[in-house]
Each structure stands twice: as C-alpha cells, then as structure tokens.
C-alpha cells in the first residue's frame, strides 16, 4: 500500500476532488493546512492579490492506494488538476504504508481498501 499526500492551492480543491472522483479512488481525506515552500510563502498570490506572510492556507489531500500503478495514476491526476504554472502550485509526496483496517468488517491490508 502506498500513501499519497498532495498539498495544493485552496482554489484547486474542487478541481482536484472531481478529478480524483473521476478515476474512482477508494477514499479521500482532505485537510485545510497552512504551509510554505521554497519562497517561504513570500510574494505568492492568493485569490489574485499578492500576500506577504510566511504561511499560506493550502489544501492537503491524503489518498491510500494499493499499487504503484495506482500511485502513478493518482499523482498524474492531481498534478494535472492542480497545475497553474505559477509558484505555489504545491507538492505531492508518496510513501510506503504499513497497514490499514476497515473498522466495520475487521478486514486488513489490501482487503480494507477495496
Ligand atoms: N519540503 C516540504 N515539506 C513539507 N511541505 C512542503 C514542502 N514543500 C512544500 N510543502 C507544502 O506545499 C505547499 C506548496 O509548496 P510550493 O508549491 O510553494 O513548493 P515550492 O517548492 O516552493 O515550489 P514553487 O517554486 O513552485 O512554489 C507549501 O505551502 C507547503 O504546505
Ligand atoms: Mg513555493
């Protein structure tokens, strides 16, 4: 299992959400977060105006998938939906995940995902 975390622009929430729904992922968790990248948050634009603060509001998606094929698919989908080409578009991280449990059925591992 692989966990993907994507931090994107707030205004891309709907675009990324519907792009992920269209490829039928099994679950999505979304967080409102604050963050900065290499520019430390300075001179980024938020909803059209230049802001000068060190942490900017962003949206974080967490998705757990069962294979590297799905990892590639999800990352490509998020990248395409979240892209503007300007600084602050965000970042996508992925890493191996040890376990999963579906609480209702006690299924574990891959069975808990599908
Ligand atoms: N190394 C990092 N570790 C944790 N979170 C990060 C890291 N880099 C970026 N982020 C998160 O992603 C958000 C968006 O980052 P951002 O797109 O500004 O990255 P960047 O490396 O500065 O790229 P760009 O030059 O395109 O702006 C940040 O606000 C932060 O929440
Ligand atoms: Mg940046």
mmCIF file with all atom_site columns, C-alpha atoms and ligand atoms in Angstrom:
data_model
loop_
_atom_site.group_PDB
_atom_site.id
_atom_site.type_symbol
_atom_site.label_atom_id
_atom_site.label_alt_id
_atom_site.label_comp_id
_atom_site.label_asym_id
_atom_site.label_entity_id
_atom_site.label_seq_id
_atom_site.pdbx_PDB_ins_code
_atom_site.Cartn_x
_atom_site.Cartn_y
_atom_site.Cartn_z
_atom_site.occupancy
_atom_site.B_iso_or_equiv
_atom_site.pdbx_formal_charge
_atom_site.auth_seq_id
_atom_site.auth_comp_id
_atom_site.auth_asym_id
_atom_site.auth_atom_id
_atom_site.pdbx_PDB_model_num
ATOM   1   C  CA  . UNK A 1 1   ? 0.000   0.000  0.000   1.00 0.00 ? 1   UNK A CA  1
ATOM   2   C  CA  . UNK A 1 2   ? 1.137   3.486  -0.813  1.00 0.00 ? 2   UNK A CA  1
ATOM   3   C  CA  . UNK A 1 3   ? 0.051   6.753  0.745   1.00 0.00 ? 3   UNK A CA  1
ATOM   4   C  CA  . UNK A 1 4   ? -0.039  9.891  -1.361  1.00 0.00 ? 4   UNK A CA  1
ATOM   5   C  CA  . UNK A 1 5   ? -0.162  13.346 0.185   1.00 0.00 ? 5   UNK A CA  1
ATOM   6   C  CA  . UNK A 1 6   ? -0.753  16.317 -2.062  1.00 0.00 ? 6   UNK A CA  1
ATOM   7   C  CA  . UNK A 1 7   ? -0.667  19.940 -0.928  1.00 0.00 ? 7   UNK A CA  1
ATOM   8   C  CA  . UNK A 1 8   ? -2.386  22.182 -3.455  1.00 0.00 ? 8   UNK A CA  1
ATOM   9   C  CA  . UNK A 1 9   ? -3.836  25.669 -3.805  1.00 0.00 ? 9   UNK A CA  1
ATOM   10  C  CA  . UNK A 1 10  ? -7.090  26.229 -1.870  1.00 0.00 ? 10  UNK A CA  1
ATOM   11  C  CA  . UNK A 1 11  ? -8.880  27.249 -5.044  1.00 0.00 ? 11  UNK A CA  1
ATOM   12  C  CA  . UNK A 1 12  ? -7.984  23.912 -6.634  1.00 0.00 ? 12  UNK A CA  1
ATOM   13  C  CA  . UNK A 1 13  ? -9.956  21.905 -4.053  1.00 0.00 ? 13  UNK A CA  1
ATOM   14  C  CA  . UNK A 1 14  ? -12.968 21.269 -6.309  1.00 0.00 ? 14  UNK A CA  1
ATOM   15  C  CA  . UNK A 1 15  ? -10.905 20.576 -9.440  1.00 0.00 ? 15  UNK A CA  1
ATOM   16  C  CA  . UNK A 1 16  ? -8.690  18.053 -7.669  1.00 0.00 ? 16  UNK A CA  1
ATOM   17  C  CA  . UNK A 1 17  ? -11.635 16.451 -5.876  1.00 0.00 ? 17  UNK A CA  1
ATOM   18  C  CA  . UNK A 1 18  ? -13.629 15.898 -9.047  1.00 0.00 ? 18  UNK A CA  1
ATOM   19  C  CA  . UNK A 1 19  ? -10.570 14.688 -10.975 1.00 0.00 ? 19  UNK A CA  1
ATOM   20  C  CA  . UNK A 1 20  ? -9.947  12.099 -8.241  1.00 0.00 ? 20  UNK A CA  1
ATOM   21  C  CA  . UNK A 1 21  ? -13.612 11.061 -8.224  1.00 0.00 ? 21  UNK A CA  1
ATOM   22  C  CA  . UNK A 1 22  ? -13.461 10.527 -11.982 1.00 0.00 ? 22  UNK A CA  1
ATOM   23  C  CA  . UNK A 1 23  ? -10.691 7.916  -11.603 1.00 0.00 ? 23  UNK A CA  1
ATOM   24  C  CA  . UNK A 1 24  ? -12.615 6.154  -8.826  1.00 0.00 ? 24  UNK A CA  1
ATOM   25  C  CA  . UNK A 1 25  ? -10.211 6.195  -5.918  1.00 0.00 ? 25  UNK A CA  1
ATOM   26  C  CA  . UNK A 1 26  ? -11.467 4.308  -2.871  1.00 0.00 ? 26  UNK A CA  1
ATOM   27  C  CA  . UNK A 1 27  ? -11.195 7.140  -0.414  1.00 0.00 ? 27  UNK A CA  1
ATOM   28  C  CA  . UNK A 1 28  ? -10.003 10.688 0.052   1.00 0.00 ? 28  UNK A CA  1
ATOM   29  C  CA  . UNK A 1 29  ? -9.198  12.708 3.161   1.00 0.00 ? 29  UNK A CA  1
ATOM   30  C  CA  . UNK A 1 30  ? -8.920  16.480 2.851   1.00 0.00 ? 30  UNK A CA  1
ATOM   31  C  CA  . UNK A 1 31  ? -7.346  18.894 5.312   1.00 0.00 ? 31  UNK A CA  1
ATOM   32  C  CA  . UNK A 1 32  ? -7.156  22.668 5.498   1.00 0.00 ? 32  UNK A CA  1
ATOM   33  C  CA  . UNK A 1 33  ? -3.486  23.357 6.220   1.00 0.00 ? 33  UNK A CA  1
ATOM   34  C  CA  . UNK A 1 34  ? -1.000  26.209 6.370   1.00 0.00 ? 34  UNK A CA  1
ATOM   35  C  CA  . UNK A 1 35  ? 2.360   25.920 4.698   1.00 0.00 ? 35  UNK A CA  1
ATOM   36  C  CA  . UNK A 1 36  ? 5.236   27.370 2.770   1.00 0.00 ? 36  UNK A CA  1
ATOM   37  C  CA  . UNK A 1 37  ? 7.643   26.096 0.160   1.00 0.00 ? 37  UNK A CA  1
ATOM   38  C  CA  . UNK A 1 38  ? 10.976  27.378 -1.106  1.00 0.00 ? 38  UNK A CA  1
ATOM   39  C  CA  . UNK A 1 39  ? 9.824   31.010 -1.292  1.00 0.00 ? 39  UNK A CA  1
ATOM   40  C  CA  . UNK A 1 40  ? 8.811   30.783 2.379   1.00 0.00 ? 40  UNK A CA  1
ATOM   41  C  CA  . UNK A 1 41  ? 5.353   31.987 1.441   1.00 0.00 ? 41  UNK A CA  1
ATOM   42  C  CA  . UNK A 1 42  ? 6.515   35.426 0.363   1.00 0.00 ? 42  UNK A CA  1
ATOM   43  C  CA  . UNK A 1 43  ? 5.290   37.058 -2.830  1.00 0.00 ? 43  UNK A CA  1
ATOM   44  C  CA  . UNK A 1 44  ? 2.732   34.398 -3.663  1.00 0.00 ? 44  UNK A CA  1
ATOM   45  C  CA  . UNK A 1 45  ? -0.672  35.442 -4.844  1.00 0.00 ? 45  UNK A CA  1
ATOM   46  C  CA  . UNK A 1 46  ? -3.815  34.257 -3.111  1.00 0.00 ? 46  UNK A CA  1
ATOM   47  C  CA  . UNK A 1 47  ? -7.093  34.779 -4.970  1.00 0.00 ? 47  UNK A CA  1
ATOM   48  C  CA  . UNK A 1 48  ? -5.452  37.336 -7.208  1.00 0.00 ? 48  UNK A CA  1
ATOM   49  C  CA  . UNK A 1 49  ? -3.710  39.544 -4.632  1.00 0.00 ? 49  UNK A CA  1
ATOM   50  C  CA  . UNK A 1 50  ? -0.064  39.410 -3.580  1.00 0.00 ? 50  UNK A CA  1
ATOM   51  C  CA  . UNK A 1 51  ? 0.333   38.368 0.032   1.00 0.00 ? 51  UNK A CA  1
ATOM   52  C  CA  . UNK A 1 52  ? 3.331   38.839 2.256   1.00 0.00 ? 52  UNK A CA  1
ATOM   53  C  CA  . UNK A 1 53  ? 3.065   36.308 5.048   1.00 0.00 ? 53  UNK A CA  1
ATOM   54  C  CA  . UNK A 1 54  ? 5.189   33.294 5.826   1.00 0.00 ? 54  UNK A CA  1
ATOM   55  C  CA  . UNK A 1 55  ? 2.486   30.611 5.956   1.00 0.00 ? 55  UNK A CA  1
ATOM   56  C  CA  . UNK A 1 56  ? -0.279  30.411 3.383   1.00 0.00 ? 56  UNK A CA  1
ATOM   57  C  CA  . UNK A 1 57  ? -3.529  28.470 3.518   1.00 0.00 ? 57  UNK A CA  1
ATOM   58  C  CA  . UNK A 1 58  ? -3.377  25.336 1.363   1.00 0.00 ? 58  UNK A CA  1
ATOM   59  C  CA  . UNK A 1 59  ? -5.434  22.200 0.974   1.00 0.00 ? 59  UNK A CA  1
ATOM   60  C  CA  . UNK A 1 60  ? -3.972  18.758 1.618   1.00 0.00 ? 60  UNK A CA  1
ATOM   61  C  CA  . UNK A 1 61  ? -5.312  15.544 0.114   1.00 0.00 ? 61  UNK A CA  1
ATOM   62  C  CA  . UNK A 1 62  ? -4.446  12.122 1.502   1.00 0.00 ? 62  UNK A CA  1
ATOM   63  C  CA  . UNK A 1 63  ? -5.154  9.057  -0.600  1.00 0.00 ? 63  UNK A CA  1
ATOM   64  C  CA  . UNK A 1 64  ? -4.116  5.459  0.068   1.00 0.00 ? 64  UNK A CA  1
ATOM   65  C  CA  . UNK A 1 65  ? -3.781  3.161  -2.954  1.00 0.00 ? 65  UNK A CA  1
ATOM   66  C  CA  . UNK A 1 66  ? -2.913  -0.490 -3.413  1.00 0.00 ? 66  UNK A CA  1
ATOM   67  C  CA  . UNK A 1 67  ? -0.279  -0.457 -6.174  1.00 0.00 ? 67  UNK A CA  1
ATOM   68  C  CA  . UNK A 1 68  ? 2.418   1.560  -7.909  1.00 0.00 ? 68  UNK A CA  1
ATOM   69  C  CA  . UNK A 1 69  ? 0.177   1.701  -10.980 1.00 0.00 ? 69  UNK A CA  1
ATOM   70  C  CA  . UNK A 1 70  ? -2.487  3.490  -8.933  1.00 0.00 ? 70  UNK A CA  1
ATOM   71  C  CA  . UNK A 1 71  ? 0.158   5.669  -7.325  1.00 0.00 ? 71  UNK A CA  1
ATOM   72  C  CA  . UNK A 1 72  ? 1.209   6.917  -10.786 1.00 0.00 ? 72  UNK A CA  1
ATOM   73  C  CA  . UNK A 1 73  ? -2.380  7.402  -11.868 1.00 0.00 ? 73  UNK A CA  1
ATOM   74  C  CA  . UNK A 1 74  ? -3.352  9.392  -8.774  1.00 0.00 ? 74  UNK A CA  1
ATOM   75  C  CA  . UNK A 1 75  ? -0.220  11.565 -8.904  1.00 0.00 ? 75  UNK A CA  1
ATOM   76  C  CA  . UNK A 1 76  ? -0.724  12.334 -12.607 1.00 0.00 ? 76  UNK A CA  1
ATOM   77  C  CA  . UNK A 1 77  ? -4.378  13.182 -11.993 1.00 0.00 ? 77  UNK A CA  1
ATOM   78  C  CA  . UNK A 1 78  ? -3.610  15.529 -9.103  1.00 0.00 ? 78  UNK A CA  1
ATOM   79  C  CA  . UNK A 1 79  ? -0.756  17.198 -10.940 1.00 0.00 ? 79  UNK A CA  1
ATOM   80  C  CA  . UNK A 1 80  ? -2.914  17.882 -13.964 1.00 0.00 ? 80  UNK A CA  1
ATOM   81  C  CA  . UNK A 1 81  ? -5.832  19.233 -11.905 1.00 0.00 ? 81  UNK A CA  1
ATOM   82  C  CA  . UNK A 1 82  ? -3.718  21.397 -9.574  1.00 0.00 ? 82  UNK A CA  1
ATOM   83  C  CA  . UNK A 1 83  ? -1.393  22.942 -12.182 1.00 0.00 ? 83  UNK A CA  1
ATOM   84  C  CA  . UNK A 1 84  ? -1.324  26.679 -12.913 1.00 0.00 ? 84  UNK A CA  1
ATOM   85  C  CA  . UNK A 1 85  ? 2.380   27.032 -13.714 1.00 0.00 ? 85  UNK A CA  1
ATOM   86  C  CA  . UNK A 1 86  ? 2.903   29.766 -11.097 1.00 0.00 ? 86  UNK A CA  1
ATOM   87  C  CA  . UNK A 1 87  ? 4.909   29.438 -7.883  1.00 0.00 ? 87  UNK A CA  1
ATOM   88  C  CA  . UNK A 1 88  ? 2.957   27.846 -5.047  1.00 0.00 ? 88  UNK A CA  1
ATOM   89  C  CA  . UNK A 1 89  ? 1.170   25.190 -7.131  1.00 0.00 ? 89  UNK A CA  1
ATOM   90  C  CA  . UNK A 1 90  ? 2.025   22.665 -4.454  1.00 0.00 ? 90  UNK A CA  1
ATOM   91  C  CA  . UNK A 1 91  ? 3.751   19.337 -3.929  1.00 0.00 ? 91  UNK A CA  1
ATOM   92  C  CA  . UNK A 1 92  ? 2.952   15.664 -3.968  1.00 0.00 ? 92  UNK A CA  1
ATOM   93  C  CA  . UNK A 1 93  ? 4.619   13.168 -1.646  1.00 0.00 ? 93  UNK A CA  1
ATOM   94  C  CA  . UNK A 1 94  ? 4.213   9.389  -1.590  1.00 0.00 ? 94  UNK A CA  1
ATOM   95  C  CA  . UNK A 1 95  ? 5.478   6.676  0.703   1.00 0.00 ? 95  UNK A CA  1
ATOM   96  C  CA  . UNK A 1 96  ? 5.008   3.029  1.630   1.00 0.00 ? 96  UNK A CA  1
ATOM   97  C  CA  . UNK A 1 97  ? 2.248   2.408  4.126   1.00 0.00 ? 97  UNK A CA  1
ATOM   98  C  CA  . UNK A 1 98  ? 2.371   -0.426 6.685   1.00 0.00 ? 98  UNK A CA  1
ATOM   99  C  CA  . UNK A 1 99  ? -1.242  -1.178 7.396   1.00 0.00 ? 99  UNK A CA  1
ATOM   100 C  CA  . UNK A 1 100 ? -4.954  -0.495 7.015   1.00 0.00 ? 100 UNK A CA  1
ATOM   101 C  CA  . UNK A 1 101 ? -8.079  -1.710 8.840   1.00 0.00 ? 101 UNK A CA  1
ATOM   102 C  CA  . UNK A 1 102 ? -11.697 -1.346 7.763   1.00 0.00 ? 102 UNK A CA  1
ATOM   103 C  CA  . UNK A 1 103 ? -13.316 -0.856 11.157  1.00 0.00 ? 103 UNK A CA  1
ATOM   104 C  CA  . UNK A 1 104 ? -16.756 -2.215 10.180  1.00 0.00 ? 104 UNK A CA  1
ATOM   105 C  CA  . UNK A 1 105 ? -15.539 -5.583 8.877   1.00 0.00 ? 105 UNK A CA  1
ATOM   106 C  CA  . UNK A 1 106 ? -12.116 -6.003 10.506  1.00 0.00 ? 106 UNK A CA  1
ATOM   107 C  CA  . UNK A 1 107 ? -10.628 -6.503 7.036   1.00 0.00 ? 107 UNK A CA  1
ATOM   108 C  CA  . UNK A 1 108 ? -6.956  -5.574 6.899   1.00 0.00 ? 108 UNK A CA  1
ATOM   109 C  CA  . UNK A 1 109 ? -4.359  -4.659 4.288   1.00 0.00 ? 109 UNK A CA  1
ATOM   110 C  CA  . UNK A 1 110 ? -5.464  -4.592 0.638   1.00 0.00 ? 110 UNK A CA  1
ATOM   111 C  CA  . UNK A 1 111 ? -8.868  -6.045 1.605   1.00 0.00 ? 111 UNK A CA  1
ATOM   112 C  CA  . UNK A 1 112 ? -9.511  -2.971 3.720   1.00 0.00 ? 112 UNK A CA  1
ATOM   113 C  CA  . UNK A 1 113 ? -9.038  -0.729 0.679   1.00 0.00 ? 113 UNK A CA  1
ATOM   114 C  CA  . UNK A 1 114 ? -11.153 -2.392 -1.995  1.00 0.00 ? 114 UNK A CA  1
HETATM 115 N  N1  . LIG B 2 .   ? 9.581   20.211 1.701   1.00 0.00 ? 1   LIG B N1  1
HETATM 116 C  C1  . LIG B 2 .   ? 8.321   20.350 2.087   1.00 0.00 ? 1   LIG B C1  1
HETATM 117 N  N2  . LIG B 2 .   ? 7.879   19.706 3.180   1.00 0.00 ? 1   LIG B N2  1
HETATM 118 C  C2  . LIG B 2 .   ? 6.590   19.815 3.591   1.00 0.00 ? 1   LIG B C2  1
HETATM 119 N  N3  . LIG B 2 .   ? 5.675   20.528 2.956   1.00 0.00 ? 1   LIG B N3  1
HETATM 120 C  C3  . LIG B 2 .   ? 6.068   21.188 1.847   1.00 0.00 ? 1   LIG B C3  1
HETATM 121 C  C4  . LIG B 2 .   ? 7.398   21.125 1.350   1.00 0.00 ? 1   LIG B C4  1
HETATM 122 N  N4  . LIG B 2 .   ? 7.455   21.878 0.227   1.00 0.00 ? 1   LIG B N4  1
HETATM 123 C  C5  . LIG B 2 .   ? 6.235   22.356 0.034   1.00 0.00 ? 1   LIG B C5  1
HETATM 124 N  N5  . LIG B 2 .   ? 5.390   21.963 1.010   1.00 0.00 ? 1   LIG B N5  1
HETATM 125 C  C6  . LIG B 2 .   ? 3.971   22.283 1.140   1.00 0.00 ? 1   LIG B C6  1
HETATM 126 O  O1  . LIG B 2 .   ? 3.453   22.542 -0.154  1.00 0.00 ? 1   LIG B O1  1
HETATM 127 C  C7  . LIG B 2 .   ? 2.914   23.845 -0.206  1.00 0.00 ? 1   LIG B C7  1
HETATM 128 C  C8  . LIG B 2 .   ? 3.167   24.413 -1.576  1.00 0.00 ? 1   LIG B C8  1
HETATM 129 O  O2  . LIG B 2 .   ? 4.550   24.426 -1.813  1.00 0.00 ? 1   LIG B O2  1
HETATM 130 P  P1  . LIG B 2 .   ? 5.116   25.201 -3.066  1.00 0.00 ? 1   LIG B P1  1
HETATM 131 O  O3  . LIG B 2 .   ? 4.295   24.861 -4.248  1.00 0.00 ? 1   LIG B O3  1
HETATM 132 O  O4  . LIG B 2 .   ? 5.295   26.649 -2.752  1.00 0.00 ? 1   LIG B O4  1
HETATM 133 O  O5  . LIG B 2 .   ? 6.554   24.480 -3.207  1.00 0.00 ? 1   LIG B O5  1
HETATM 134 P  P2  . LIG B 2 .   ? 7.862   25.102 -3.826  1.00 0.00 ? 1   LIG B P2  1
HETATM 135 O  O6  . LIG B 2 .   ? 8.936   24.089 -3.628  1.00 0.00 ? 1   LIG B O6  1
HETATM 136 O  O7  . LIG B 2 .   ? 8.123   26.457 -3.228  1.00 0.00 ? 1   LIG B O7  1
HETATM 137 O  O8  . LIG B 2 .   ? 7.543   25.191 -5.375  1.00 0.00 ? 1   LIG B O8  1
HETATM 138 P  P3  . LIG B 2 .   ? 7.282   26.534 -6.232  1.00 0.00 ? 1   LIG B P3  1
HETATM 139 O  O9  . LIG B 2 .   ? 8.626   27.076 -6.552  1.00 0.00 ? 1   LIG B O9  1
HETATM 140 O  O10 . LIG B 2 .   ? 6.520   26.054 -7.415  1.00 0.00 ? 1   LIG B O10 1
HETATM 141 O  O11 . LIG B 2 .   ? 6.462   27.467 -5.382  1.00 0.00 ? 1   LIG B O11 1
HETATM 142 C  C9  . LIG B 2 .   ? 3.560   24.593 0.934   1.00 0.00 ? 1   LIG B C9  1
HETATM 143 O  O12 . LIG B 2 .   ? 2.748   25.669 1.371   1.00 0.00 ? 1   LIG B O12 1
HETATM 144 C  C10 . LIG B 2 .   ? 3.718   23.521 1.988   1.00 0.00 ? 1   LIG B C10 1
HETATM 145 O  O13 . LIG B 2 .   ? 2.474   23.357 2.655   1.00 0.00 ? 1   LIG B O13 1
HETATM 146 MG MG1 . LIG B 2 .   ? 6.753   27.962 -3.396  1.00 0.00 ? 2   LIG B MG1 1
#
